[in-house]
Coordinates of C-alpha atoms and ligand atoms in Angstrom, one line a residue:
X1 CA 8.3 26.6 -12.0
X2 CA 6.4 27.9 -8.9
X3 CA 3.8 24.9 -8.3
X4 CA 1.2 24.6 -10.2
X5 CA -0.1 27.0 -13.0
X6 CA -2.7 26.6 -16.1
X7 CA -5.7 27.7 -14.5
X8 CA -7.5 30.2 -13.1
X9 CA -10.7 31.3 -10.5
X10 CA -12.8 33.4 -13.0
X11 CA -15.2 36.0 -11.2
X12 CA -17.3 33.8 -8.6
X13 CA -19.9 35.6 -7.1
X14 CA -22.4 34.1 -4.6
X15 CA -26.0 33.9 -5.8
X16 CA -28.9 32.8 -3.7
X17 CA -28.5 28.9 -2.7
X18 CA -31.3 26.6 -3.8
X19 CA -32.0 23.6 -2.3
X20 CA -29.2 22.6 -0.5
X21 CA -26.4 22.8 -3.7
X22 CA -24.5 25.9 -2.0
X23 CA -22.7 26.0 -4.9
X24 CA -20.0 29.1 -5.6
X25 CA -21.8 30.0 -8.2
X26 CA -20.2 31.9 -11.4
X27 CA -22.4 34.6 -13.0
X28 CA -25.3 33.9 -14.6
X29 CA -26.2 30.7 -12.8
X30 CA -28.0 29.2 -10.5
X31 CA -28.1 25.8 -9.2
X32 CA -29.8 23.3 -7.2
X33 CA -30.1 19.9 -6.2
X34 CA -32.0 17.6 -8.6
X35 CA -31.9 14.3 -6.6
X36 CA -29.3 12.9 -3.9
X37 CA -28.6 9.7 -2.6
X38 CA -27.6 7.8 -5.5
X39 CA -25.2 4.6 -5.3
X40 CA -22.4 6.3 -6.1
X41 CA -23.7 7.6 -9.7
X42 CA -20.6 6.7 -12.3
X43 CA -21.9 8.0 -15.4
X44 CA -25.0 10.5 -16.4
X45 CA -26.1 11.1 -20.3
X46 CA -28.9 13.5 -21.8
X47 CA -31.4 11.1 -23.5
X48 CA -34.0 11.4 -26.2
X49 CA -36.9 11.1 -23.7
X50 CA -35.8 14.1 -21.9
X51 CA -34.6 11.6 -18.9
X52 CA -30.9 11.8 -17.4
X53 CA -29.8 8.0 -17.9
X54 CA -27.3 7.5 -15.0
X55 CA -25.2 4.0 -14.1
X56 CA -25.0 3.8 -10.6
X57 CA -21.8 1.6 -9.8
X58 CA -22.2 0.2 -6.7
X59 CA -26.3 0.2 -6.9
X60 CA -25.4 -1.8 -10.1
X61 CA -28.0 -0.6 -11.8
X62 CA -28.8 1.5 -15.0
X63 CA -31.7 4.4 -13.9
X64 CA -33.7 7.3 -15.5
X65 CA -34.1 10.7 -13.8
X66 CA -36.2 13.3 -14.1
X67 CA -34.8 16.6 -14.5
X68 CA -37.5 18.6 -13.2
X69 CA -38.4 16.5 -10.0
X70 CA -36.1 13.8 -9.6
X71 CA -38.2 11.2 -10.2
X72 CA -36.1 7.8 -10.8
X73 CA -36.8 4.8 -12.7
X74 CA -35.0 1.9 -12.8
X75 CA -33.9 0.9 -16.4
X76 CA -32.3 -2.4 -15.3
X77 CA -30.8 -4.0 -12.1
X78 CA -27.6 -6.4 -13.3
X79 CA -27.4 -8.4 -10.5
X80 CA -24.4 -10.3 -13.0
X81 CA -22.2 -7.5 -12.1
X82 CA -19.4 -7.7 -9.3
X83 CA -18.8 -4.8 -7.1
X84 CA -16.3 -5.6 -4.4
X85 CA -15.9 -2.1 -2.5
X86 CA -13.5 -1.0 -5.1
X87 CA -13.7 0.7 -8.5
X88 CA -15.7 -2.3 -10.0
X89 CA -19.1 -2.4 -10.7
X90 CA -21.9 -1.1 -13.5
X91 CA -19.5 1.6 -14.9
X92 CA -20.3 2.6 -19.0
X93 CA -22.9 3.7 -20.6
X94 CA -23.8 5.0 -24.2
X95 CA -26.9 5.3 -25.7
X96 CA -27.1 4.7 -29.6
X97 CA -27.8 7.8 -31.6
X98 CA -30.5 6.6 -33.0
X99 CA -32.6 5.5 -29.7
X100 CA -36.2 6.3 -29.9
X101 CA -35.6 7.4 -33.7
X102 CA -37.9 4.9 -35.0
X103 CA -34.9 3.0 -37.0
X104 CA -35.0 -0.3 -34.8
X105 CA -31.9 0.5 -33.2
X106 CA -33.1 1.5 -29.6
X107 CA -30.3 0.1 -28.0
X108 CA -28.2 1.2 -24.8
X109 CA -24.3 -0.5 -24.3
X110 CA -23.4 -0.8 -20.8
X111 CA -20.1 -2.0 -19.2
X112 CA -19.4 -3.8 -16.4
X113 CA -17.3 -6.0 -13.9
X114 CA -18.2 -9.1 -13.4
X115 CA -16.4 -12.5 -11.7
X116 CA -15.6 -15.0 -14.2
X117 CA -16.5 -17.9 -11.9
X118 CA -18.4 -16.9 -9.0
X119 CA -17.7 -20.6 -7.3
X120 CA -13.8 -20.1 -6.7
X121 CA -11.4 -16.8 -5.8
X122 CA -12.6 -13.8 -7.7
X123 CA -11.7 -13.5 -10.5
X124 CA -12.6 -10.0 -12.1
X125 CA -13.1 -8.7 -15.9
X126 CA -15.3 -6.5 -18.1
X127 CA -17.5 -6.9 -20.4
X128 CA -19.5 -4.7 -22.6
X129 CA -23.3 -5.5 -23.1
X130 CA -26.2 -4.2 -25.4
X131 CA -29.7 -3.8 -24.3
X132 CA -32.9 -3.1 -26.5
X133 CA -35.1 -0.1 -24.5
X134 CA -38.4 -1.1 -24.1
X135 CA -40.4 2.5 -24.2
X136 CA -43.7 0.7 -23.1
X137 CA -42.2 -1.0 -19.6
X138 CA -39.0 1.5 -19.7
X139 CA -36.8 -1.3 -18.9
X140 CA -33.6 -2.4 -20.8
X141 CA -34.1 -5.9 -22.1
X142 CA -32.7 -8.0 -24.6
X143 CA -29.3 -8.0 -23.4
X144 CA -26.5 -9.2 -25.7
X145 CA -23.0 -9.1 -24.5
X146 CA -20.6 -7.6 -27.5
X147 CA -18.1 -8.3 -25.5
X148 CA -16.3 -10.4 -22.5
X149 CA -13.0 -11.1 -21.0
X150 CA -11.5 -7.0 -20.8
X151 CA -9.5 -6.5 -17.9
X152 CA -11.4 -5.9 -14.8
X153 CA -10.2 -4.8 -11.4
X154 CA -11.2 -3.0 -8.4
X155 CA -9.1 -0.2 -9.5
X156 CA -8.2 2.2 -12.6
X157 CA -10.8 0.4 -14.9
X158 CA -11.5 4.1 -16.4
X159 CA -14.8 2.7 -18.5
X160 CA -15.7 5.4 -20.4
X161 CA -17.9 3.9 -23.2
X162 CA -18.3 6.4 -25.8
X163 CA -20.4 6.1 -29.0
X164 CA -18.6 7.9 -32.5
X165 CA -19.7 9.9 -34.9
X166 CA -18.2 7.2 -37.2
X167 CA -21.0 4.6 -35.7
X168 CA -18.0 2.9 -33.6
X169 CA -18.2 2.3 -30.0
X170 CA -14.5 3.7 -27.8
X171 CA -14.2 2.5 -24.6
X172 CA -11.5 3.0 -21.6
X173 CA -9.5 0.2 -20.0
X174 CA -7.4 1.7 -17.3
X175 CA -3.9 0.5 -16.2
X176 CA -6.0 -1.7 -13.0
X177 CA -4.1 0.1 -10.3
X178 CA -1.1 -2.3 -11.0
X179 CA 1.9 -1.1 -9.3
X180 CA 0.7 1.0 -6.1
X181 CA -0.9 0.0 -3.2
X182 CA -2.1 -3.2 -2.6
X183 CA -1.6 -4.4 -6.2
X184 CA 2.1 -2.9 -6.3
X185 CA 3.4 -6.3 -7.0
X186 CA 1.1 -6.7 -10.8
X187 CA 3.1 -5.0 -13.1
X188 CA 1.5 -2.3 -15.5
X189 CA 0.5 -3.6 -18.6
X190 CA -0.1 -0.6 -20.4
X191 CA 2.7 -0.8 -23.1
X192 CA 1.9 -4.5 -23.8
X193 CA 0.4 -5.3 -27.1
X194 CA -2.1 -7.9 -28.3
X195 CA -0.2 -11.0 -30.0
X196 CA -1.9 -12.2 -33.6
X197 CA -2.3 -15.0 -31.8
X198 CA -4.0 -13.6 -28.4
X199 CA -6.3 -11.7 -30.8
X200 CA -7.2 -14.9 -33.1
X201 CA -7.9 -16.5 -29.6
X202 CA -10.1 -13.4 -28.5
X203 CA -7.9 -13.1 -25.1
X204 CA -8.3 -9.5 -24.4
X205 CA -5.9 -10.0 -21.4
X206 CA -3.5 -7.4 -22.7
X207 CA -5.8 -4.2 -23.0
X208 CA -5.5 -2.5 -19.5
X209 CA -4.1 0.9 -20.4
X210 CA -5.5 1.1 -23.7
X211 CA -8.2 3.4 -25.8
X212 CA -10.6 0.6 -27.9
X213 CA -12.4 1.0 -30.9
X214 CA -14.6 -1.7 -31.8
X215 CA -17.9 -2.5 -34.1
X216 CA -21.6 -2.1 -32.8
X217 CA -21.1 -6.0 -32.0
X218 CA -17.9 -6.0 -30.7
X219 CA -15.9 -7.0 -33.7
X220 CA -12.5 -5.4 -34.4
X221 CA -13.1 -2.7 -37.2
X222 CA -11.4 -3.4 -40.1
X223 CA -9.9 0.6 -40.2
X224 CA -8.3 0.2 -37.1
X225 CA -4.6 1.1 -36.8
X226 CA -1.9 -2.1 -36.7
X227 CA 0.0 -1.7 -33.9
X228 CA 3.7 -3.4 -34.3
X229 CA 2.4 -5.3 -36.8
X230 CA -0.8 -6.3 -35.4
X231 CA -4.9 -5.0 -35.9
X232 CA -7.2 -5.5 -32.5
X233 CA -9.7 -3.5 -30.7
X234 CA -6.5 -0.9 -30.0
X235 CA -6.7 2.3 -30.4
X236 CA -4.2 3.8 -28.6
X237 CA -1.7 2.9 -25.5
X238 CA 0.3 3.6 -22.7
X239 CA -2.7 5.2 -20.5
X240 CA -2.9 5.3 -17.0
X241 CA -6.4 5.5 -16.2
X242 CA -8.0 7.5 -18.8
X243 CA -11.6 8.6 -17.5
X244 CA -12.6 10.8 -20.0
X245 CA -13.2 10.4 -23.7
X246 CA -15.1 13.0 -26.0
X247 CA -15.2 13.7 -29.4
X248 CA -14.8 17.3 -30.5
X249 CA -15.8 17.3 -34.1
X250 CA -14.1 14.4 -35.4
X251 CA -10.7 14.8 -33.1
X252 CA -11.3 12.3 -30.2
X253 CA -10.1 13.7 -26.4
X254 CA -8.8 12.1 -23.2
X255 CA -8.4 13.1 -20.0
X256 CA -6.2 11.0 -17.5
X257 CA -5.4 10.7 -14.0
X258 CA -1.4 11.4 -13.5
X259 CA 0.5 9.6 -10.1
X260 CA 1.3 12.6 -7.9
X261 CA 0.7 14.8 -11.2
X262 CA 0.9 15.6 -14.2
X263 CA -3.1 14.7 -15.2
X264 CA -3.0 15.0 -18.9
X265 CA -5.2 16.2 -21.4
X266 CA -4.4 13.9 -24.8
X267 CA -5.5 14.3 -28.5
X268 CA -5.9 10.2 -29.4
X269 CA -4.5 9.7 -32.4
X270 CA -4.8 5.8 -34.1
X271 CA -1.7 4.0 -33.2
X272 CA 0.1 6.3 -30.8
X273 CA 1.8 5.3 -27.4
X274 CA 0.6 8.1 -24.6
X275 CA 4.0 7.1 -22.7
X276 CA 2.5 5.2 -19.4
X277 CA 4.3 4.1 -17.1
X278 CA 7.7 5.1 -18.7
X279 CA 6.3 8.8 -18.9
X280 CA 4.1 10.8 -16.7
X281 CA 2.7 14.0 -18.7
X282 CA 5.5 15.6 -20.7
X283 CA 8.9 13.8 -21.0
X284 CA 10.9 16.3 -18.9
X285 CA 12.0 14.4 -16.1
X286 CA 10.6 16.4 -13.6
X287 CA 9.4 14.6 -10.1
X288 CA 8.3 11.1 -11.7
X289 CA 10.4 8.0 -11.9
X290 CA 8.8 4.9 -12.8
X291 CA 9.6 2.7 -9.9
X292 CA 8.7 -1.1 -10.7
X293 CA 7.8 -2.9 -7.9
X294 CA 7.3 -5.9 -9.4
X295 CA 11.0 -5.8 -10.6
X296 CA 12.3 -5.6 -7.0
X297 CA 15.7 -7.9 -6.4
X298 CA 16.6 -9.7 -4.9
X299 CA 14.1 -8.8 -2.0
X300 CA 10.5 -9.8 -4.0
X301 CA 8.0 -7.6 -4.0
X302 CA 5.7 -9.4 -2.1
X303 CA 7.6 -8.7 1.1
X304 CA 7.9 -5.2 0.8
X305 CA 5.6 -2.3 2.4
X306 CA 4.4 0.0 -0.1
X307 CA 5.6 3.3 -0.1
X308 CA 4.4 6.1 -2.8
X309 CA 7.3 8.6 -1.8
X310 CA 10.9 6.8 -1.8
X311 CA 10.7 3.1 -3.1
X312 CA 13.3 0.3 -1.4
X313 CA 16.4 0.6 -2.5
X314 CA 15.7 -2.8 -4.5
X315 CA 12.7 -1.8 -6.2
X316 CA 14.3 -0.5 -9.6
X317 CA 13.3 3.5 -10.8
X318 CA 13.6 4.7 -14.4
X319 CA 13.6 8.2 -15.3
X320 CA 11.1 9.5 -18.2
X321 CA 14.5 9.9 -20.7
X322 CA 15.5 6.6 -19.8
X323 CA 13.3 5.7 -22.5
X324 CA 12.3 6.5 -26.2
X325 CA 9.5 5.3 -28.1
X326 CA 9.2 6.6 -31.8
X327 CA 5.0 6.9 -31.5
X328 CA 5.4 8.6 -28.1
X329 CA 2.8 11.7 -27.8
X330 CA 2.9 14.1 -25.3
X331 CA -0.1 15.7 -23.7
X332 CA -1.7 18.9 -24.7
X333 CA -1.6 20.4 -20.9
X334 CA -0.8 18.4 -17.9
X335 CA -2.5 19.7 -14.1
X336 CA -0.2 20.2 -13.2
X337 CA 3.8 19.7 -13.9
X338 CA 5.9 20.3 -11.2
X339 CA 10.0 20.2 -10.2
X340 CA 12.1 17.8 -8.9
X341 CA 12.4 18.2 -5.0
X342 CA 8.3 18.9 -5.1
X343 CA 6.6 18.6 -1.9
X344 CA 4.0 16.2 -2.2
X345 CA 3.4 16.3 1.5
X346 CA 1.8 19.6 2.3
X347 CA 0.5 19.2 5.7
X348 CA -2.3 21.8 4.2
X349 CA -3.6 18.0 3.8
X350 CA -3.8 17.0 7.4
X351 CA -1.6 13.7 6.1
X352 CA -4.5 13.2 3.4
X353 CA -1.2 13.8 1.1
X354 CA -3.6 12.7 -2.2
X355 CA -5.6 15.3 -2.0
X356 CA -2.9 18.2 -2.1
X357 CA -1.0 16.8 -4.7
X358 CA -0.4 18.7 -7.8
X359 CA -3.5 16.8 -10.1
X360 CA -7.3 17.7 -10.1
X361 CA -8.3 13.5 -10.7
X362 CA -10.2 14.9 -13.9
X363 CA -13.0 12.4 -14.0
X364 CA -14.6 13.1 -17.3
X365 CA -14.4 14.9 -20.7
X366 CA -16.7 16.6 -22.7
X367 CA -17.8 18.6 -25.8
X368 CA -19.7 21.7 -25.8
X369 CA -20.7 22.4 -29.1
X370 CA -23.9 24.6 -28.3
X371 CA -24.4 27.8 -30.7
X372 CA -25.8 30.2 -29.2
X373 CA -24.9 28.6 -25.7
X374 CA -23.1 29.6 -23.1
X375 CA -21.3 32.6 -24.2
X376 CA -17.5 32.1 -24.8
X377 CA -18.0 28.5 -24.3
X378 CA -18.5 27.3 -28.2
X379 CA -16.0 24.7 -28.6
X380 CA -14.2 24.0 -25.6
X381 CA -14.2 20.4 -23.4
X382 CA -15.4 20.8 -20.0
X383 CA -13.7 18.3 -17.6
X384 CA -14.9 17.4 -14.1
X385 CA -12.8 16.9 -11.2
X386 CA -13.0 14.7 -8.0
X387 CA -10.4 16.9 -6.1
X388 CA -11.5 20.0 -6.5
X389 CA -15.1 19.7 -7.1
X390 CA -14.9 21.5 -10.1
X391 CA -15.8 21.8 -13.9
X392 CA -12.8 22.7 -16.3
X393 CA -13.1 24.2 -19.0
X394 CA -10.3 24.1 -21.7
X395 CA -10.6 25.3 -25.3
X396 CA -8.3 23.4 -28.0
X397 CA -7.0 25.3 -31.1
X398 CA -9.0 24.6 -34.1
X399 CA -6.6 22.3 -35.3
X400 CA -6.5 20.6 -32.4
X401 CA -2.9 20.3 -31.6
X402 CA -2.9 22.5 -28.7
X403 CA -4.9 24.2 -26.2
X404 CA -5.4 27.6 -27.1
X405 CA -6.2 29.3 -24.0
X406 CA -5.9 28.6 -19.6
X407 CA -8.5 26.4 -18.0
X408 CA -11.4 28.0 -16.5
X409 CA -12.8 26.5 -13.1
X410 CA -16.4 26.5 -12.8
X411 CA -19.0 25.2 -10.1
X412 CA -16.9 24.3 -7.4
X413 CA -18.8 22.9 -4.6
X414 CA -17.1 20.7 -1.4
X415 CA -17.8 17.3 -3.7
X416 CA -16.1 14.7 -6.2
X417 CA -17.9 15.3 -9.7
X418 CA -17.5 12.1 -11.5
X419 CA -19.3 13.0 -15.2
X420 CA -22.0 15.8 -16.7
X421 CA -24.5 15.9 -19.4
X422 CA -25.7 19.2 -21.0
X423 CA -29.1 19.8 -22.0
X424 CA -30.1 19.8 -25.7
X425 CA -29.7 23.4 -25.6
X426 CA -26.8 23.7 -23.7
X427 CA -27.4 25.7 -21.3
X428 CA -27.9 23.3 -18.6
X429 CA -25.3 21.4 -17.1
X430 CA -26.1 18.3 -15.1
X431 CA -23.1 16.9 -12.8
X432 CA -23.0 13.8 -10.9
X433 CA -21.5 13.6 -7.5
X434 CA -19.8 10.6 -5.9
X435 CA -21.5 9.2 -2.7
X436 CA -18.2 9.2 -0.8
X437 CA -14.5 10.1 -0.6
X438 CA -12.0 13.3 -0.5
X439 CA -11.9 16.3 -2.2
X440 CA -10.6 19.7 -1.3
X441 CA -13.4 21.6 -2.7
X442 CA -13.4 25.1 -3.4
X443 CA -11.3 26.4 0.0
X444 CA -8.2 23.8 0.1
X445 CA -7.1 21.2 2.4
X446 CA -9.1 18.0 2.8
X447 CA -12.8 16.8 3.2
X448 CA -14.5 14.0 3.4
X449 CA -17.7 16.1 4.2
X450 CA -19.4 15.9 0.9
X451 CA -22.1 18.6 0.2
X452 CA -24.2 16.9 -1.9
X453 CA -23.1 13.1 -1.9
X454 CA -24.4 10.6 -4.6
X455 CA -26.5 13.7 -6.2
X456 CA -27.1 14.9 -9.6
X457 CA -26.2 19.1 -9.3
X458 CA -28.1 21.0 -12.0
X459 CA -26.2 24.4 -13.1
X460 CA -28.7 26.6 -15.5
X461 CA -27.3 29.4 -17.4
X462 CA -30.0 32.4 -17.3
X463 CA -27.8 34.8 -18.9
X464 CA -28.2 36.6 -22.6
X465 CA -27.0 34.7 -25.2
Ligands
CA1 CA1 0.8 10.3 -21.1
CA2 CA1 6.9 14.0 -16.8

């Protein structure tokens, strides 16, 4: 293979900036900047009042924008939740279908880290909690939390809270960051499974890694798959740190973020085993081992210096067919799969190695269902990207199995989209920006010069359709 393939630049043609969103922008378009400044927005929905709902993750607060000004409100401030500098913080949000409906059920689930005893050492984990939307004070009150006691972490908590078209919420744990950096030495947890014992004593400690399905009050549905033998909140395992979640007609999506590559785009099936850490993307045993730190003999992990290129020698390393697993599913496409002997150190990068690896850090996942939208669109799941500050768009085969045709880059700017929302008519898209980091942008290399940091981008389509 000759580096990384799958996707491709369509037309972009410059169009006159507005507002300060220079955005490359692709034919039909134009874009500006709704609002900027944001705490480091995490995830943005379309709601029923014509108001972006947004979480802002370190802000810790849920907020309502208006699209035409950017006007922000303040839903709730949750001064419960614990944001450390990390990956932690107000993270998930999902607004019941039927909010403002008139049915009672003006509800709002958010997710969040928060420290389980604030009087000794942190100790982080999630929770997912309901509040009732007050139209009159537009404030979230009421709050009831469905859940407590998820793994929590300052990395890799993924926390995409998703609400089915079968009335049951999905949510995200990611693998925590276990086994890089400075938690190298916590194994990854993602093949681990839920005892009928651990789940009779609601300990939720082995759900990092996982895809969970649970009832409107946090109760394990009774339809869910049994996983070697046992029935939880698990839907699916062996995820990294799965930040996207969508459901295209009734086939629910993934997106993940690979190690040095291999980001995956997964149909979740009930019960299946996406391979993490064993298996990065496809099971080819192409430039991934698993190394397991935490497995190092005889010197112990703990007095080793991390290294994400060549382990010590006593740090053990697996290849992918090392291992076999009879529920093991392979990814749709993978950004990108690369050979052995790789280089992962392009000094295009300026030693920022991350940000010229082979992977796009897709960041979110979803459906656009729009007809008469955007033309050609109808169908496909648009991804956005920290790296590339970028919108993918991917169209799976009607049955779902496969991906029917190359990803399409759209609105890349010099940013790190984390999530977007579409307009009712979808043809607006809404992305969110993070406040800080890397990305590569549009031109390559690395920046931490964001464009448009902590903003909300809007991207109009005033084409024919
Ligand atoms: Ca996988
Ligand atoms: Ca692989």
């Amino acid at each position: 293979m000759d580096g990384p393939v799958g996707a491709h630049a369509p037309g972009a043609v410059e169009s006159e900036p507005v507002a300060e969103a220079r955005a490359g922008l692709d034919a039909g378009f134009t874009s500006r900047e709704i609002v900027r400044g944001l705490s480091f927005p995490m995830r943005i929905v379309w709601g029923p009042d014509g108001y972006l709902w947004l979480t802002e993750r370190v802000g810790k607060r849920v907020v309502r924008v208006r699209p035409s000004d950017g006007q922000k409100t303040t839903a709730v401030t949750i001064d419960e939740a614990y944001q450390s500098g990390g990956q932690d913080g107000v993270l998930g949000l999902a607004l019941h279908p039927d909010l403002l409906k008139g049915t009672g059920n003006d509800y709002v689930y958010v997710s969040y880290t928060y420290d389980v005893d604030p009087s000794s050492a942190v100790s982080r984990r999630t929770k997912i909690r309901r509040y009732a939307y007050n139209a009159t004070t537009k404030t979230l009150e009421s709050p009831v939390d469905i859940i407590t006691g998820l793994p929590g972490s300052d990395d890799h908590n993924s926390a995409r809270l998703l609400f089915g078209p079968d009335q049951k919420l999905y949510y995200t744990v990611g693998d925590q960051g276990n086994n890089q950096f400075n938690r190298k030495c916590l194994p990854v947890g993602a093949q681990d499974l839920p005892t009928a014992t651990e789940v009779a004593a609601q300990d939720w400690s082995k759900y990092a890694g996982k895809v969970l399905r649970l009832d409107l009050d946090g109760s394990i549905p009774g339809d869910n798959p049994q996983i070697a033998g046992v029935r939880s909140h698990v839907y699916s395992y062996g995820h990294r740190n799965p930040q996207g979640l969508t459901f295209l007609d009734t086939k629910l999506y993934a997106a993940e973020h690979g190690p040095k590559s291999e980001d995956e785009l997964n149909l979740i099936l009930p019960g299946k085993n996406y391979g993490w850490p064993h298996v990065a993307g496809y099971q080819d045993s192409q430039a991934y081992t698993y190394d397991n730190w935490s497995a190092s003999s005889p010197t112990p992990c703990s007095s080793l210096a991390w290294n994400d290129y060549t382990p010590p020698s006593s740090v053990p390393r697996q290849q992918e067919s090392a291992w076999s697993h009879p529920d093991f599913t392979p990814p749709l496409v993978t950004f990108y799969t690369v050979p052995n002997g790789y280089n992962f150190r392009d000094p295009a990068c300026g030693g920022n190695d991350y940000i010229c690896w082979p992977t796009i850090a897709p960041s979110s996942l979803h459906t656009y269902a729009a007809a008469p939208g955007i033309p050609g669109w109808e169908g496909s799941l648009l991804m956005t990207t920290l790296k590339k500050g970028a919108v993918y768009r991917v169209k799976p085969s009607p049955a779902g199995g496969s991906v029917e045709e190359e990803a399409v880059v759209h609105f890349q700017t010099t940013n790190r989209y984390r999530d977007l929302a579409l307009s009712p008519d979808g043809l607006t898209v809404y992305v969110i920006t993070d406040s800080q980091g890397s990305t590569s942008g549009p031109t390559g290399g690395a920046t931490s010069a964001l464009s448009n940091p902590g903003a909300i981008l809007e991207f109009k389509y005033t084409g024919t359709n």
